[in-house]
CSV table of C-alpha atoms in Angstrom, one decimal:
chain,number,residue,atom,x,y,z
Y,150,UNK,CA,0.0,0.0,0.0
Y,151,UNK,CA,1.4,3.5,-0.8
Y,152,UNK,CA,1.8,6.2,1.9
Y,153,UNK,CA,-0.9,8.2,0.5
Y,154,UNK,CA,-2.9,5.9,0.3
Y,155,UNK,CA,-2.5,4.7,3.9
Y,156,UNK,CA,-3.2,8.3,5.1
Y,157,UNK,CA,-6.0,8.1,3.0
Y,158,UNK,CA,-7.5,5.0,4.8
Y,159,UNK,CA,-6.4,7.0,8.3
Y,160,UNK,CA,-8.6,9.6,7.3
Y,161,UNK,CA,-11.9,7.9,6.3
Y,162,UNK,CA,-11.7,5.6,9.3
Y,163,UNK,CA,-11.4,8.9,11.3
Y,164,UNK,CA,-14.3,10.5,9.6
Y,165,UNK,CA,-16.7,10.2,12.3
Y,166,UNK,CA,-14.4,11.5,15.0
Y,167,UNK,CA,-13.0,15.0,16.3
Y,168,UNK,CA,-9.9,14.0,14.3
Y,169,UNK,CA,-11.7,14.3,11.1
Y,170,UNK,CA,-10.6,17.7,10.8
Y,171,UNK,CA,-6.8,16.7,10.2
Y,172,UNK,CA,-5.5,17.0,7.0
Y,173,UNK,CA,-3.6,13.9,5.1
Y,174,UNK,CA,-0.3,16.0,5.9
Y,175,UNK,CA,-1.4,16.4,9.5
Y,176,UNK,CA,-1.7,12.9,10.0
Y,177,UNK,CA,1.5,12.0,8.3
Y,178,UNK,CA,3.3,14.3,10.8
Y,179,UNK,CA,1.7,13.0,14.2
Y,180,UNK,CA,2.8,9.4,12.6
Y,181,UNK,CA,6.5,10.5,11.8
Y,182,UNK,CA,6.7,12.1,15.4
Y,183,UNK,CA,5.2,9.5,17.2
Y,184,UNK,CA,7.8,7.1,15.3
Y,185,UNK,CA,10.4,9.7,16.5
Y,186,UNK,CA,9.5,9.4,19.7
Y,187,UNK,CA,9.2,5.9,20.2
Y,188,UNK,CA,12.6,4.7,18.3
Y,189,UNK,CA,14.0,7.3,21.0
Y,190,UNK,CA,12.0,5.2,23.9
Y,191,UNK,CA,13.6,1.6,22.7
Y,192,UNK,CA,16.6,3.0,22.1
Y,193,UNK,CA,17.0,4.4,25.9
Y,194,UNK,CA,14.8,1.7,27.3
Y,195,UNK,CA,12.5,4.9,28.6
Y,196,UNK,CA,12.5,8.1,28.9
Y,197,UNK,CA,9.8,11.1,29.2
Y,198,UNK,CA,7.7,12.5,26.5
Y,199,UNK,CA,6.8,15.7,26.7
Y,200,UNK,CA,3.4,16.8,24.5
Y,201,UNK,CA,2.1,20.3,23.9
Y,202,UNK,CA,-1.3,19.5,22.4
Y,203,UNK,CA,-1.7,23.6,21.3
Y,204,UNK,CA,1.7,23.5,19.2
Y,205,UNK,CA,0.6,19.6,18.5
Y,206,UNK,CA,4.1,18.7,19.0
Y,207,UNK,CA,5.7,15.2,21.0
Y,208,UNK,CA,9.2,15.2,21.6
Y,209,UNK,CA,11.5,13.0,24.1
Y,210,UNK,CA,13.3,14.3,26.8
Protein backbone atom coordinates (compact mmCIF):
# COMPACT_ATOMS: atom_id res chain seq x y z
CA UNK A 1 0.00 0.00 0.00
CA UNK A 2 1.38 3.54 -0.84
CA UNK A 3 1.81 6.21 1.88
CA UNK A 4 -0.92 8.18 0.48
CA UNK A 5 -2.90 5.92 0.28
CA UNK A 6 -2.50 4.71 3.87
CA UNK A 7 -3.16 8.32 5.08
CA UNK A 8 -6.02 8.11 2.96
CA UNK A 9 -7.51 5.00 4.77
CA UNK A 10 -6.39 6.95 8.33
CA UNK A 11 -8.58 9.60 7.28
CA UNK A 12 -11.86 7.94 6.33
CA UNK A 13 -11.66 5.63 9.26
CA UNK A 14 -11.42 8.85 11.29
CA UNK A 15 -14.25 10.49 9.59
CA UNK A 16 -16.70 10.17 12.34
CA UNK A 17 -14.36 11.54 14.97
CA UNK A 18 -13.05 14.97 16.26
CA UNK A 19 -9.87 14.02 14.28
CA UNK A 20 -11.75 14.31 11.13
CA UNK A 21 -10.61 17.74 10.82
CA UNK A 22 -6.80 16.69 10.21
CA UNK A 23 -5.47 17.02 7.01
CA UNK A 24 -3.62 13.89 5.14
CA UNK A 25 -0.28 15.97 5.94
CA UNK A 26 -1.40 16.37 9.55
CA UNK A 27 -1.75 12.92 10.00
CA UNK A 28 1.55 12.03 8.29
CA UNK A 29 3.26 14.29 10.77
CA UNK A 30 1.71 12.98 14.16
CA UNK A 31 2.80 9.42 12.59
CA UNK A 32 6.54 10.48 11.79
CA UNK A 33 6.68 12.07 15.44
CA UNK A 34 5.21 9.54 17.20
CA UNK A 35 7.82 7.13 15.31
CA UNK A 36 10.44 9.70 16.49
CA UNK A 37 9.54 9.43 19.74
CA UNK A 38 9.16 5.95 20.24
CA UNK A 39 12.65 4.66 18.31
CA UNK A 40 14.00 7.31 21.02
CA UNK A 41 12.00 5.16 23.87
CA UNK A 42 13.56 1.62 22.71
CA UNK A 43 16.58 2.97 22.08
CA UNK A 44 16.99 4.40 25.86
CA UNK A 45 14.78 1.71 27.30
CA UNK A 46 12.49 4.92 28.57
CA UNK A 47 12.46 8.08 28.89
CA UNK A 48 9.78 11.07 29.23
CA UNK A 49 7.66 12.54 26.46
CA UNK A 50 6.83 15.74 26.66
CA UNK A 51 3.37 16.77 24.46
CA UNK A 52 2.15 20.27 23.89
CA UNK A 53 -1.33 19.49 22.38
CA UNK A 54 -1.72 23.58 21.29
CA UNK A 55 1.68 23.48 19.18
CA UNK A 56 0.57 19.60 18.47
CA UNK A 57 4.05 18.72 19.00
CA UNK A 58 5.70 15.23 21.02
CA UNK A 59 9.22 15.23 21.61
CA UNK A 60 11.52 12.98 24.08
CA UNK A 61 13.34 14.28 26.75
Amino acid sequence: MSPRKLLKTIKNMTSHLEVSQCSLGDWEKAILMGYDVWRQVEKNRGGTLVVDLDARLITYL
